[in-house]
XYZ file of C-alpha atoms in Angstrom:
285
model
C -88.129 2.786 22.513
C -84.566 2.930 21.003
C -84.551 6.569 22.077
C -85.700 5.749 25.759
C -83.058 3.439 26.132
C -80.378 5.612 24.638
C -81.547 8.285 27.141
C -81.674 5.796 30.040
C -77.988 4.408 29.535
C -76.821 8.274 29.259
C -78.386 8.654 32.717
C -76.919 5.438 34.109
C -73.427 6.476 32.730
C -74.034 9.950 34.479
C -74.020 8.296 37.824
C -71.617 5.452 37.180
C -68.966 7.183 35.306
C -68.883 9.521 38.210
C -67.257 6.386 39.561
C -64.769 6.759 36.649
C -61.411 5.665 37.886
C -60.556 2.869 35.794
C -57.378 0.605 34.947
C -54.240 2.188 34.490
C -54.271 3.917 31.155
C -50.285 3.844 30.598
C -47.493 1.482 31.031
C -44.147 2.536 32.959
C -43.049 4.065 29.717
C -46.015 6.544 29.219
C -47.238 4.220 26.251
C -50.907 3.934 26.131
C -52.214 0.236 26.893
C -55.980 1.005 26.218
C -57.880 -0.189 23.066
C -58.711 2.813 20.842
C -62.159 1.022 21.070
C -64.035 -1.442 22.834
C -67.501 -3.154 22.582
C -68.655 -3.435 26.190
C -71.857 -3.962 28.164
C -73.056 -2.273 31.110
C -75.518 -3.232 33.759
C -76.614 -1.096 36.684
C -79.087 0.235 39.138
C -79.904 3.778 40.676
C -82.267 4.388 43.465
C -82.526 8.204 43.650
C -84.594 10.972 44.465
C -87.580 11.812 41.869
C -86.061 15.615 41.649
C -83.981 17.657 43.835
C -85.213 17.997 47.413
C -87.920 15.658 46.645
C -88.706 12.954 49.554
C -89.319 10.092 47.387
C -86.823 8.148 45.650
C -87.102 5.660 42.774
C -85.485 2.691 41.691
C -84.032 2.710 37.853
C -81.934 0.134 36.078
C -81.291 -1.422 32.742
C -78.624 -3.484 30.893
C -77.314 -2.471 27.429
C -74.267 -2.826 25.058
C -72.390 0.169 24.608
C -69.297 1.471 22.731
C -65.789 2.796 24.274
C -64.114 4.966 21.761
C -60.474 7.009 22.754
C -59.902 9.055 19.785
C -58.092 12.254 19.827
C -61.101 14.573 19.557
C -64.392 12.269 19.880
C -64.342 10.199 23.081
C -67.268 7.856 24.334
C -67.567 5.908 27.743
C -65.083 7.180 30.102
C -65.784 10.391 32.359
C -68.990 11.227 29.927
C -71.041 9.127 27.564
C -69.652 11.127 25.033
C -67.853 14.112 24.428
C -65.873 16.417 21.980
C -62.338 17.476 23.069
C -61.434 20.967 21.706
C -58.394 21.875 23.936
C -56.422 19.316 25.939
C -52.784 19.928 27.643
C -51.235 19.193 30.997
C -53.275 22.036 32.772
C -56.302 22.248 30.957
C -59.350 20.547 28.855
C -61.992 21.984 27.079
C -64.844 19.801 25.570
C -68.449 19.417 24.963
C -70.100 16.539 26.766
C -73.553 15.015 27.734
C -75.328 14.294 30.811
C -78.957 12.728 31.521
C -81.255 12.085 34.362
C -84.174 9.734 34.943
C -87.780 10.456 34.416
C -90.359 10.388 37.364
C -94.019 9.431 37.466
C -96.052 12.118 39.485
C -98.621 9.535 40.148
C -96.374 7.888 42.525
C -95.124 10.898 44.228
C -97.492 12.417 46.882
C -95.746 15.671 46.387
C -96.726 16.003 42.499
C -99.915 13.758 42.442
C -102.003 15.101 39.774
C -99.591 17.231 37.986
C -97.459 16.111 34.703
C -94.900 13.688 34.930
C -91.241 14.623 34.897
C -89.573 13.703 31.970
C -86.178 12.326 30.994
C -83.847 15.034 31.096
C -81.043 15.460 28.624
C -78.017 18.165 29.111
C -75.239 19.152 26.517
C -72.775 21.763 26.319
C -69.236 22.814 27.144
C -66.971 22.031 29.849
C -63.648 23.576 31.301
C -61.537 21.199 33.524
C -58.726 22.591 35.140
C -56.030 20.162 36.294
C -55.066 21.116 39.512
C -52.586 18.208 39.905
C -51.615 15.183 42.311
C -53.065 15.544 45.627
C -53.057 12.717 48.261
C -51.757 10.175 45.582
C -54.482 10.809 43.201
C -55.689 13.262 40.611
C -57.548 16.507 41.385
C -59.472 18.945 38.816
C -61.639 21.537 39.114
C -65.030 20.948 36.510
C -66.781 23.908 35.225
C -69.819 22.491 32.854
C -72.183 24.841 31.416
C -75.151 23.051 29.796
C -78.470 23.408 28.137
C -81.224 21.248 29.681
C -84.031 19.757 27.619
C -86.722 17.285 28.620
C -88.355 14.676 26.222
C -91.174 12.327 26.525
C -89.991 10.975 23.362
C -93.052 12.754 21.717
C -91.719 16.225 22.076
C -88.660 17.953 23.433
C -88.814 21.153 25.828
C -86.038 23.347 26.463
C -85.514 23.806 30.086
C -82.772 26.371 30.656
C -79.202 26.360 31.627
C -77.448 24.354 34.120
C -73.995 25.184 35.828
C -72.731 22.624 37.890
C -69.160 23.540 39.039
C -67.451 20.458 41.317
C -63.953 19.514 42.449
C -63.162 15.930 41.730
C -60.550 13.552 43.229
C -59.356 10.133 41.754
C -57.086 7.826 43.053
C -56.152 4.208 41.533
C -55.335 1.051 43.451
C -55.814 2.386 46.980
C -54.541 -0.086 49.769
C -52.546 -1.590 47.118
C -55.567 -3.209 45.654
C -57.527 -3.460 42.695
C -60.085 -0.832 44.093
C -60.086 2.594 42.544
C -61.951 5.438 44.256
C -63.296 8.787 43.025
C -65.029 11.544 44.952
C -66.603 15.199 44.223
C -67.999 18.243 45.742
C -69.728 20.504 43.892
C -72.814 23.060 43.473
C -75.525 23.529 41.081
C -76.886 26.602 39.655
C -79.920 27.095 37.075
C -81.803 29.502 35.171
C -85.510 29.921 35.799
C -86.834 27.663 33.421
C -85.178 24.440 35.316
C -86.227 25.561 38.596
C -89.850 25.718 37.299
C -89.712 22.712 36.016
C -88.998 21.179 39.462
C -90.695 23.747 41.741
C -93.431 25.652 39.712
C -97.111 24.883 41.064
C -99.641 26.382 38.332
C -102.841 27.631 39.657
C -104.545 24.689 37.820
C -102.763 22.053 39.848
C -103.056 23.976 42.895
C -104.926 21.958 45.979
C -105.357 22.921 49.652
C -101.967 21.327 50.616
C -100.155 22.455 47.594
C -100.770 26.269 46.874
C -99.660 27.851 43.409
C -96.082 28.890 43.291
C -93.912 30.633 41.118
C -90.104 29.786 40.800
C -87.110 31.637 40.392
C -83.666 30.912 39.191
C -80.427 30.820 40.999
C -78.930 28.303 43.773
C -80.225 24.845 43.278
C -78.117 22.856 45.629
C -74.854 21.116 46.402
C -73.855 17.483 46.357
C -71.068 15.153 47.474
C -70.270 11.753 45.597
C -68.061 9.186 46.620
C -67.634 6.135 44.253
C -65.636 2.796 44.391
C -64.895 0.677 41.199
C -63.207 -3.032 41.644
C -61.484 -4.662 38.898
C -62.725 -8.280 39.172
C -60.662 -9.487 36.011
C -58.901 -7.513 33.424
C -62.505 -6.841 31.806
C -65.210 -7.027 34.198
C -65.303 -3.937 36.727
C -67.789 -3.602 39.531
C -69.128 -0.093 40.615
C -70.751 0.934 43.770
C -71.145 4.930 44.818
C -73.382 7.152 47.015
C -74.327 10.728 46.215
C -75.729 12.978 48.968
C -77.577 16.225 47.891
C -78.140 19.197 50.064
C -80.648 21.817 49.226
C -80.912 24.267 52.128
C -80.765 27.774 50.610
C -82.102 27.080 47.417
C -83.928 29.624 45.344
C -87.076 27.696 45.959
C -87.016 26.465 49.271
C -90.399 27.896 49.890
C -92.114 25.846 46.987
C -94.524 23.286 48.334
C -92.460 20.992 46.009
C -89.457 21.527 48.038
C -89.967 18.594 50.594
C -86.435 18.383 52.267
C -83.111 19.605 52.221
C -80.825 16.619 51.980
C -81.631 13.286 49.892
C -79.462 10.706 48.763
C -78.742 8.142 45.951
C -76.885 4.877 45.659
C -75.615 3.134 42.473
C -74.435 -0.127 41.801
C -73.307 -1.603 38.435
C -70.892 -3.730 36.546
C -69.290 -2.990 33.104
C -67.777 -6.044 30.552
C -65.344 -5.219 27.932
C -66.574 -8.102 25.479
C -64.378 -7.124 22.408
C -61.059 -4.926 22.567
C -59.517 -3.381 19.293
C -55.813 -4.257 18.645
C -55.271 -0.613 17.894
C -54.098 1.165 20.825
C -55.205 4.729 21.931
C -52.935 7.677 21.501
C -51.794 8.779 25.025
C -52.508 12.635 25.859
């Protein structure tokens, strides 16, 4: 159960930390104003598709404590639930980070009824960030993550191939001179055959009159646009809301009977509360 909630919170952060603009990191002199670590709590809900190109959405949510840590190498709870930073300068960052997504119950999805459930997915791997610079009053960067994908029902773990998700992200703080911060991104996904099989393969034993057997191929998975807003209710409480639209036309497995529609969307809301902050400040990078 602890492992399940641990992966759930990573999945929530995969969405909520996409709305990653936060309070100012430094004072006018460039000195860090952020504590080295914080004990915080997160509560969030996500209404998202069961899998890419699915025609059914499911609601997921949880409330849990979590730790923010802003070390020189190891960091938790900003733009990734956890990551190790190997290289960081004014132009690039190289790190290893985590991502995750929720499970789906096949008995509640008409396209997959009678097939195995989709388990939680966890991803880990290197990511190169190229800092494009200040554009339109905000920070813009190119992100190039390559991650190994694993599925688990907490009884076993299976490797599901590799996922490449290049994207361009943009952040703006204090839009309209308010406490509202904004983040947006546009990107595409490519995956090896194993991950495509996990979503789109239909083994002969699961074939029906309306769901023929299908062998999946690797390649292009889809593209998405994300827009998120965060609002500082107080100096320790922040609200998040976001919207993600995925488009899967031209996907390598558009002919699969499990490929149900070319476009779907997710919406997510959440709150974070900084319960305790260390007196020691993080070192500015």
